Amino acid sequence: MGERTSRLDVSYTGEPLISRIEVKVRFSEVDSIRVVWHGSYVKYMEDGREDFGEKYGIEYLKIFDNGYTAPVVYMRLRYMQSVTVGDTVVVETRYVPTLSAKMIFEYNIFRKSDNALVLTATTTQVFMSREGELQLNNPPFYEEWKKRWNIG
Amino acid sequence: MGERTSRLDVSYTGEPLISRIEVKVRFSEVDSIRVVWHGSYVKYMEDGREDFGEKYGIEYLKIFDNGYTAPVVYMRLRYMQSVTVGDTVVVETRYVPTLSAKMIFEYNIFRKSDNALVLTATTTQVFMSREGELQLNNPPFYEEWKKRWNIG
Amino acid sequence: MGERTSRLDVSYTGEPLISRIEVKVRFSEVDSIRVVWHGSYVKYMEDGREDFGEKYGIEYLKIFDNGYTAPVVYMRLRYMQSVTVGDTVVVETRYVPTLSAKMIFEYNIFRKSDNALVLTATTTQVFMSREGELQLNNPPFYEEWKKRWNIG
Amino acid sequence: MGERTSRLDVSYTGEPLISRIEVKVRFSEVDSIRVVWHGSYVKYMEDGREDFGEKYGIEYLKIFDNGYTAPVVYMRLRYMQSVTVGDTVVVETRYVPTLSAKMIFEYNIFRKSDNALVLTATTTQVFMSREGELQLNNPPFYEEWKKRWNIG
């Protein structure tokens, strides 16, 4: 993926940080071929990321209140199955440790009814000051957050 | 509708202020019954309003640069026909004069292929200062704008 | 509103049919003035309607499996307050009895944190056969549904 | 990327198939940090793909009328810059030849005002019969389309 190397992962000895949330498919998210439109999964991933943030104390508002935003700069999605109206998906969001000043997440999205894996994805976020300046080093609040969760 | 009275309309003797813009239906805007999802028209109306704003000099950024926002506080939509993938709609946006500190627009949306009327709608917007305070009187820039276009 | 008359309401002596569901505001639903974009409420209302449908056995798929669709032909929204990122809204959906071949719902949307009423709205849906023919009389499944819930 | 090899590209000696379309940023596509929400680009890419399809005769409805759908099974987006309300983007969509039964596109999205590159992306689509069966070989209409445009 080029966004991380396996070496960095090795240095991480803590428990995996992972969250799971259920999201019900909206009628408006289904397209004319009766399956969830491929762009709608970006919202499910955001739901997953926000759920992760609430569980581990790094949600959007926390980042914002610390004086930063965390725009997505890279996104990759691979679709295995489709889901439709009436379906509920389970979004599994896993934090991927990295030494660079980024937040990387991996996602597995499952169809709840039969537990089929419907999507795997990853996102990379950077930190920007409120003035829009890219942060090359971890912001202090993020450094503390990593220590708190015992992340390399 | 309760948002305006016909008396106010009578006092308006200028030319009707109206704009027309074509919008191509997006694949993602069509729902599982193969027609444009009813909520998507809110975006077409916004396209129409922005086109009106550019034509008459009262677009979103102009309002914002003058220190205000103009949130929609009322919206009413009536659907006559449906449109689908491949269709283009024509959004006709008409300014409705009012004495109160509001912007009222009426919309007619047509299917381009056969000119069928597919939707009529209206929106009402108020003015808020950037601090979020409702303006009970017309902001100066709006007063000037009305004079410029000879609106009662 | 013109969509129903009070006379019809009077004939209804059963319990009010009402559902309540919580919806968390998505980051992507908030617009550039930091409040939920006015069009996003159409999705919350759809969430409410679907929740109602599941509670009372008249959800989208039930209608579809009976050979019909139920497009929204009228929608009216009045905005009192705004909500933002981090907020959760409570969508209250109430069925409004009518003698005509329609489904009418009224919505109250509250901000969960302080219970403020942020929106009132109504929608009207008609029934179409799968071939797209408007139904002037109640479809049999809807007639049964009304009897089941003791609706005039 | 794993979706194609450079070898396949080499076999292609025709002119590059490319289209360009302008898309105006919608107010509702801008998020609370005043830039276009990262998921909105998926729609701009779809606009680009549809523009390409109209230019070269392989638009969504053409595919559908031939008895197929072409779901996106892979998507990768890299964000370099951001755009905001009032901006217009130019979506450049390029067809990437492949021997497998897929359609691969690459996208460059530019900010119109200063021609800055704001996003590069790629999508991969497969062909499904209307019954939902994955096509392992090129559908006849696609084979003909490739011949028509002199694609390997």
mmCIF file of N, CA, C and O in Angstrom, chain A residues 27-28 30-34 37 85, chain B residues 27-28 30-34 37 85:
data_model
loop_
_atom_site.group_PDB
_atom_site.id
_atom_site.type_symbol
_atom_site.label_atom_id
_atom_site.label_comp_id
_atom_site.label_asym_id
_atom_site.label_seq_id
_atom_site.Cartn_x
_atom_site.Cartn_y
_atom_site.Cartn_z
ATOM 1 N N PHE A 27 -32.391 3.460 2.502
ATOM 2 C CA PHE A 27 -33.030 3.348 1.194
ATOM 3 C C PHE A 27 -32.312 4.243 0.171
ATOM 4 O O PHE A 27 -32.051 3.839 -0.961
ATOM 5 N N SER A 28 -31.953 5.442 0.594
ATOM 6 C CA SER A 28 -31.340 6.402 -0.331
ATOM 7 C C SER A 28 -29.909 6.023 -0.701
ATOM 8 O O SER A 28 -29.326 6.629 -1.593
ATOM 9 N N VAL A 30 -29.061 3.014 -1.712
ATOM 10 C CA VAL A 30 -29.135 1.929 -2.676
ATOM 11 C C VAL A 30 -29.341 2.534 -4.059
ATOM 12 O O VAL A 30 -30.122 3.463 -4.221
ATOM 13 N N ASP A 31 -28.624 2.021 -5.042
ATOM 14 C CA ASP A 31 -28.698 2.649 -6.361
ATOM 15 C C ASP A 31 -29.630 1.889 -7.294
ATOM 16 O O ASP A 31 -30.385 1.018 -6.872
ATOM 17 N N SER A 32 -29.607 2.261 -8.553
ATOM 18 C CA SER A 32 -30.616 1.757 -9.471
ATOM 19 C C SER A 32 -30.429 0.281 -9.828
ATOM 20 O O SER A 32 -31.291 -0.317 -10.447
ATOM 21 N N ILE A 33 -29.286 -0.310 -9.428
ATOM 22 C CA ILE A 33 -29.196 -1.754 -9.644
ATOM 23 C C ILE A 33 -29.428 -2.499 -8.322
ATOM 24 O O ILE A 33 -28.989 -3.617 -8.115
ATOM 25 N N ARG A 34 -30.118 -1.815 -7.411
ATOM 26 C CA ARG A 34 -30.637 -2.413 -6.170
ATOM 27 C C ARG A 34 -29.571 -2.814 -5.158
ATOM 28 O O ARG A 34 -29.839 -3.607 -4.256
ATOM 29 N N TRP A 37 -24.818 1.794 -3.355
ATOM 30 C CA TRP A 37 -23.920 2.500 -4.267
ATOM 31 C C TRP A 37 -22.496 2.479 -3.686
ATOM 32 O O TRP A 37 -22.317 2.658 -2.491
ATOM 33 N N VAL A 85 -31.160 -2.858 0.358
ATOM 34 C CA VAL A 85 -32.169 -2.335 1.290
ATOM 35 C C VAL A 85 -32.575 -3.421 2.289
ATOM 36 O O VAL A 85 -32.798 -4.561 1.906
ATOM 37 N N PHE B 27 -25.954 8.976 -11.506
ATOM 38 C CA PHE B 27 -26.268 7.580 -11.224
ATOM 39 C C PHE B 27 -26.552 7.379 -9.733
ATOM 40 O O PHE B 27 -27.494 6.688 -9.353
ATOM 41 N N SER B 28 -25.751 8.016 -8.898
ATOM 42 C CA SER B 28 -25.876 7.833 -7.453
ATOM 43 C C SER B 28 -27.116 8.506 -6.880
ATOM 44 O O SER B 28 -27.447 8.304 -5.713
ATOM 45 N N VAL B 30 -30.105 8.128 -8.199
ATOM 46 C CA VAL B 30 -31.251 7.290 -8.552
ATOM 47 C C VAL B 30 -31.352 6.181 -7.523
ATOM 48 O O VAL B 30 -30.353 5.598 -7.130
ATOM 49 N N ASP B 31 -32.551 5.899 -7.062
ATOM 50 C CA ASP B 31 -32.702 4.928 -5.997
ATOM 51 C C ASP B 31 -33.112 3.562 -6.521
ATOM 52 O O ASP B 31 -33.088 3.311 -7.717
ATOM 53 N N SER B 32 -33.467 2.690 -5.594
ATOM 54 C CA SER B 32 -33.662 1.293 -5.975
ATOM 55 C C SER B 32 -34.921 1.069 -6.792
ATOM 56 O O SER B 32 -35.124 -0.015 -7.325
ATOM 57 N N ILE B 33 -35.789 2.073 -6.890
ATOM 58 C CA ILE B 33 -36.925 1.891 -7.793
ATOM 59 C C ILE B 33 -36.675 2.644 -9.097
ATOM 60 O O ILE B 33 -37.603 3.022 -9.806
ATOM 61 N N ARG B 34 -35.404 2.896 -9.382
ATOM 62 C CA ARG B 34 -34.953 3.409 -10.679
ATOM 63 C C ARG B 34 -35.348 4.841 -10.987
ATOM 64 O O ARG B 34 -35.303 5.275 -12.127
ATOM 65 N N TRP B 37 -34.118 9.707 -6.303
ATOM 66 C CA TRP B 37 -34.581 9.695 -4.913
ATOM 67 C C TRP B 37 -35.133 11.074 -4.549
ATOM 68 O O TRP B 37 -34.548 12.097 -4.918
ATOM 69 N N VAL B 85 -31.926 7.806 -14.508
ATOM 70 C CA VAL B 85 -30.566 7.846 -15.054
ATOM 71 C C VAL B 85 -30.603 8.230 -16.531
ATOM 72 O O VAL B 85 -31.426 7.721 -17.288
#
